[in-house]
Amino acid sequence: GQNIDQPTEMTATEGAIVQINCTYQTSGFNGLFWYQQHAGEAPTFLSYNVLDGLEEKGRFSSFLSRSKGYSYLLLKELQMKDSASYLCAVLAGAGSYQLTFGKGTKLSVIP
Amino acid sequence: EADIYQTPRYLVIGTGKKITLECSQTMGHDKMYWYQQDPGMELHLIHYSYGVNSTEKGDLSSESTVSRIRTEHFPLTLESARPSHTSQYLCASSEYQGRQETQYFGPGTRLLVL
């Protein structure tokens, strides 16, 4: 089966840096996604990692270590609008296009 | 920005009614998905389709059914709605580009069954 773990909640200060971790145990691996979901809205795509290393996109970066089954999402220069849930999702299984989602990390950015 | 649409956005309906949640995308994506998400909980895949006339059940057991007669359209039907069906239903579509298969989500339908 598939198992994805991430912290339930985090709080950080506006302007700071926050790292949201995700660990996974899956049968097969075809890539890891991070999505942002504001309350009551649909998830929006943030990043994709399939090779080890860091992918940077503006204020957001995502890191992957396949040998450790580990990823993190790094948010820099936090803004109030970054308050949202951040979902880690894994594409697993040979030929699979199905995403397995973690429960999400609810990030609260405070002044 | 992805062009994927869902209607209705909100639906309140009585027990026993038949309902169809609409999902359409204008990107020509072959793969489409339906997820169910309760407030504060993870998304669960309930149906998916790899193309026209292809439909499969997902990880979460669901009493709903789907059809895929046209590439752009993937409706979800509940023959007899029950209060346990109250949830948010999210439709998504995806296309493989380069090494990446990214799913894009519609705005969702919030369903309340009384």
Short mmCIF file of C-alpha atoms in Angstrom, two decimals:
data_model
loop_
_atom_site.label_atom_id
_atom_site.label_comp_id
_atom_site.label_asym_id
_atom_site.label_seq_id
_atom_site.Cartn_x
_atom_site.Cartn_y
_atom_site.Cartn_z
CA GLY A 1 0.00 0.00 0.00
CA GLN A 2 0.89 3.66 -0.10
CA ASN A 3 1.69 5.78 2.95
CA ILE A 4 2.45 9.49 2.97
CA ASP A 5 3.19 11.44 6.15
CA GLN A 6 3.41 15.17 6.69
CA PRO A 7 2.85 17.36 9.76
CA THR A 8 -0.73 18.33 10.41
CA GLU A 9 -0.17 21.99 11.21
CA MET A 10 2.61 24.58 11.21
CA THR A 11 2.78 28.25 12.14
CA ALA A 12 5.35 30.74 10.86
CA THR A 13 5.88 34.48 10.87
CA GLU A 14 5.44 36.77 7.89
CA GLY A 15 8.76 37.29 6.12
CA ALA A 16 10.29 34.13 7.56
CA ILE A 17 11.24 30.80 5.94
CA VAL A 18 9.34 27.57 6.59
CA GLN A 19 10.10 23.98 5.59
CA ILE A 20 7.29 21.45 5.26
CA ASN A 21 8.47 17.84 5.29
CA CYS A 22 6.93 14.81 3.62
CA THR A 23 7.94 11.17 3.94
CA TYR A 24 6.51 8.42 1.80
CA GLN A 25 6.48 4.65 1.46
CA THR A 26 5.05 3.55 -1.85
CA SER A 27 5.24 0.61 -4.21
CA GLY A 28 7.11 2.19 -7.09
CA PHE A 29 7.79 5.86 -7.62
CA ASN A 30 7.14 8.06 -10.64
CA GLY A 31 7.38 11.49 -9.08
CA LEU A 32 6.33 13.67 -6.15
CA PHE A 33 4.08 16.70 -6.34
CA TRP A 34 3.35 19.59 -4.01
CA TYR A 35 0.00 21.32 -4.23
CA GLN A 36 -1.33 24.38 -2.41
CA GLN A 37 -4.95 24.38 -1.31
CA HIS A 38 -6.67 27.40 0.22
CA ALA A 39 -9.67 26.67 2.39
CA GLY A 40 -12.71 25.78 0.31
CA GLU A 41 -10.79 25.88 -2.95
CA ALA A 42 -9.27 23.32 -5.31
CA PRO A 43 -5.59 22.33 -5.09
CA THR A 44 -3.20 24.24 -7.36
CA PHE A 45 0.05 22.77 -8.64
CA LEU A 46 3.27 24.06 -7.07
CA SER A 47 6.11 21.70 -7.94
CA TYR A 48 7.18 18.33 -9.27
CA ASN A 49 10.29 16.28 -8.43
CA VAL A 50 11.26 12.98 -9.98
CA LEU A 51 15.07 13.15 -9.62
CA ASP A 52 17.01 13.76 -6.42
CA GLY A 53 17.82 17.34 -5.63
CA LEU A 54 16.36 20.79 -5.29
CA GLU A 55 13.95 22.44 -7.71
CA GLU A 56 13.58 26.19 -7.25
CA LYS A 57 10.65 28.26 -8.47
CA GLY A 58 10.54 31.79 -7.14
CA ARG A 59 9.86 31.85 -3.41
CA PHE A 60 9.09 28.12 -3.40
CA SER A 61 11.61 25.28 -3.61
CA SER A 62 11.09 21.55 -3.40
CA PHE A 63 13.65 18.88 -2.53
CA LEU A 64 13.60 15.14 -3.09
CA SER A 65 15.65 12.22 -1.80
CA ARG A 66 14.37 9.00 -3.34
CA SER A 67 16.65 6.76 -1.28
CA LYS A 68 15.21 8.23 1.92
CA GLY A 69 11.62 8.51 0.71
CA TYR A 70 11.73 12.15 1.72
CA SER A 71 10.77 15.51 0.30
CA TYR A 72 10.37 19.02 1.61
CA LEU A 73 8.76 22.20 0.40
CA LEU A 74 10.59 25.39 1.32
CA LEU A 75 8.72 28.68 1.36
CA LYS A 76 10.77 31.86 1.64
CA GLU A 77 9.74 35.43 2.44
CA LEU A 78 6.41 34.24 3.77
CA GLN A 79 3.35 36.30 2.99
CA MET A 80 -0.04 36.24 4.65
CA LYS A 81 -1.54 34.82 1.45
CA ASP A 82 0.66 31.73 1.89
CA SER A 83 -1.66 30.60 4.67
CA ALA A 84 -3.09 27.41 3.18
CA SER A 85 -2.82 23.64 3.25
CA TYR A 86 0.14 22.14 1.43
CA LEU A 87 -0.43 18.70 0.00
CA CYS A 88 2.29 16.20 -0.75
CA ALA A 89 1.29 13.66 -3.42
CA VAL A 90 3.14 10.72 -4.93
CA LEU A 91 2.71 9.18 -8.36
CA ALA A 92 3.45 5.52 -7.72
CA GLY A 93 3.39 2.21 -9.51
CA ALA A 94 4.63 1.28 -12.95
CA GLY A 95 2.52 2.86 -15.63
CA SER A 96 0.33 4.46 -12.98
CA TYR A 97 -1.13 7.92 -13.38
CA GLN A 98 -2.83 7.87 -10.02
CA LEU A 99 -1.76 10.30 -7.34
CA THR A 100 -1.82 9.33 -3.67
CA PHE A 101 -2.21 12.38 -1.46
CA GLY A 102 -1.03 13.02 2.07
CA LYS A 103 -3.43 14.61 4.54
CA GLY A 104 -1.87 18.01 4.01
CA THR A 105 -0.08 20.47 6.26
CA LYS A 106 -2.09 23.48 7.32
CA LEU A 107 0.26 26.47 7.38
CA SER A 108 -0.74 29.59 9.29
CA VAL A 109 1.28 32.72 8.62
CA ILE A 110 1.08 35.27 11.42
CA PRO A 111 2.13 38.96 11.38
CA GLU B 1 -3.68 28.08 -15.98
CA ALA B 2 -5.80 25.02 -16.59
CA ASP B 3 -9.23 25.13 -18.24
CA ILE B 4 -11.29 22.66 -16.26
CA TYR B 5 -14.81 23.38 -15.13
CA GLN B 6 -17.25 21.89 -12.70
CA THR B 7 -20.96 22.51 -12.22
CA PRO B 8 -22.73 23.04 -9.99
CA ARG B 9 -20.33 24.64 -7.54
CA TYR B 10 -22.73 24.07 -4.66
CA LEU B 11 -25.66 21.66 -4.39
CA VAL B 12 -28.10 21.01 -1.56
CA ILE B 13 -30.40 18.09 -2.23
CA GLY B 14 -32.71 15.69 -0.42
CA THR B 15 -32.07 12.04 0.28
CA GLY B 16 -32.96 9.68 -2.54
CA LYS B 17 -32.52 12.14 -5.38
CA LYS B 18 -30.46 11.32 -8.45
CA ILE B 19 -27.72 13.86 -9.16
CA THR B 20 -25.06 14.35 -11.80
CA LEU B 21 -21.96 16.42 -11.19
CA GLU B 22 -20.53 17.82 -14.38
CA CYS B 23 -16.85 18.14 -15.27
CA SER B 24 -15.41 19.37 -18.53
CA GLN B 25 -11.97 20.38 -19.76
CA THR B 26 -10.93 22.13 -22.93
CA MET B 27 -7.28 21.04 -22.97
CA GLY B 28 -7.79 17.76 -24.81
CA HIS B 29 -6.40 15.77 -21.89
CA ASP B 30 -6.92 12.03 -22.12
CA LYS B 31 -6.78 11.33 -18.39
CA MET B 32 -9.45 12.56 -16.01
CA TYR B 33 -10.10 11.90 -12.32
CA TRP B 34 -12.71 12.35 -9.61
CA TYR B 35 -11.65 12.87 -6.00
CA GLN B 36 -13.69 13.11 -2.83
CA GLN B 37 -12.46 15.34 -0.03
CA ASP B 38 -14.05 15.89 3.37
CA PRO B 39 -13.18 19.15 5.20
CA GLY B 40 -9.62 19.09 6.52
CA MET B 41 -9.01 15.62 5.14
CA GLU B 42 -6.98 14.18 2.29
CA LEU B 43 -8.19 13.72 -1.26
CA HIS B 44 -9.34 10.22 -2.11
CA LEU B 45 -9.49 9.01 -5.71
CA ILE B 46 -12.92 7.54 -6.49
CA HIS B 47 -12.89 7.25 -10.30
CA TYR B 48 -10.52 7.77 -13.18
CA SER B 49 -10.43 7.49 -16.94
CA TYR B 50 -7.53 7.10 -19.34
CA GLY B 51 -9.59 8.05 -22.37
CA VAL B 52 -12.93 7.75 -24.13
CA ASN B 53 -14.89 4.65 -23.06
CA SER B 54 -12.35 3.94 -20.30
CA THR B 55 -13.44 4.19 -16.65
CA GLU B 56 -11.99 2.63 -13.51
CA LYS B 57 -12.76 2.72 -9.81
CA GLY B 58 -10.24 4.38 -7.54
CA ASP B 59 -8.92 3.57 -4.09
CA LEU B 60 -11.97 4.76 -2.19
CA SER B 61 -15.15 2.77 -2.59
CA SER B 62 -17.92 4.95 -3.92
CA GLU B 63 -21.56 4.40 -4.83
CA SER B 64 -21.22 6.84 -7.68
CA THR B 65 -20.73 5.99 -11.35
CA VAL B 66 -18.97 7.81 -14.16
CA SER B 67 -18.98 7.83 -17.95
CA ARG B 68 -16.54 9.05 -20.59
CA ILE B 69 -18.26 9.33 -23.93
CA ARG B 70 -16.32 12.41 -25.03
CA THR B 71 -12.73 13.38 -24.25
CA GLU B 72 -13.69 16.68 -22.71
CA HIS B 73 -16.54 15.46 -20.50
CA PHE B 74 -16.44 13.23 -17.39
CA PRO B 75 -19.70 13.38 -15.42
CA LEU B 76 -20.22 11.69 -12.05
CA THR B 77 -23.66 10.35 -11.10
CA LEU B 78 -25.22 9.38 -7.79
CA GLU B 79 -28.38 7.35 -8.43
CA SER B 80 -29.78 7.88 -4.93
CA ALA B 81 -28.10 10.52 -2.78
CA ARG B 82 -27.64 9.90 0.97
CA PRO B 83 -26.34 12.14 3.79
CA SER B 84 -23.11 10.07 3.79
CA HIS B 85 -22.43 11.44 0.30
CA THR B 86 -22.06 14.96 1.70
CA SER B 87 -18.55 16.06 0.72
CA GLN B 88 -16.54 18.07 -1.77
CA TYR B 89 -16.01 16.45 -5.16
CA LEU B 90 -12.99 17.54 -7.19
CA CYS B 91 -12.44 16.76 -10.84
CA ALA B 92 -8.97 16.79 -12.39
CA SER B 93 -7.33 16.11 -15.73
CA SER B 94 -3.74 15.47 -16.74
CA GLU B 95 -1.40 15.16 -19.68
CA TYR B 96 2.12 13.79 -19.89
CA GLN B 97 4.61 16.48 -20.95
CA GLY B 98 8.31 15.75 -20.92
CA ARG B 99 8.87 13.75 -17.74
CA GLN B 100 5.93 15.24 -15.96
CA GLU B 101 2.33 14.13 -15.52
CA THR B 102 0.64 17.03 -13.75
CA GLN B 103 -2.94 16.96 -12.62
CA TYR B 104 -4.97 20.16 -12.84
CA PHE B 105 -8.03 20.54 -10.69
CA GLY B 106 -11.42 22.05 -11.28
CA PRO B 107 -12.97 24.35 -8.66
CA GLY B 108 -14.93 21.53 -7.02
CA THR B 109 -18.56 20.83 -6.19
CA ARG B 110 -19.68 21.05 -2.58
CA LEU B 111 -22.54 18.61 -2.05
CA LEU B 112 -24.85 18.60 0.95
CA VAL B 113 -27.43 15.83 1.16
CA LEU B 114 -30.17 16.42 3.71
#
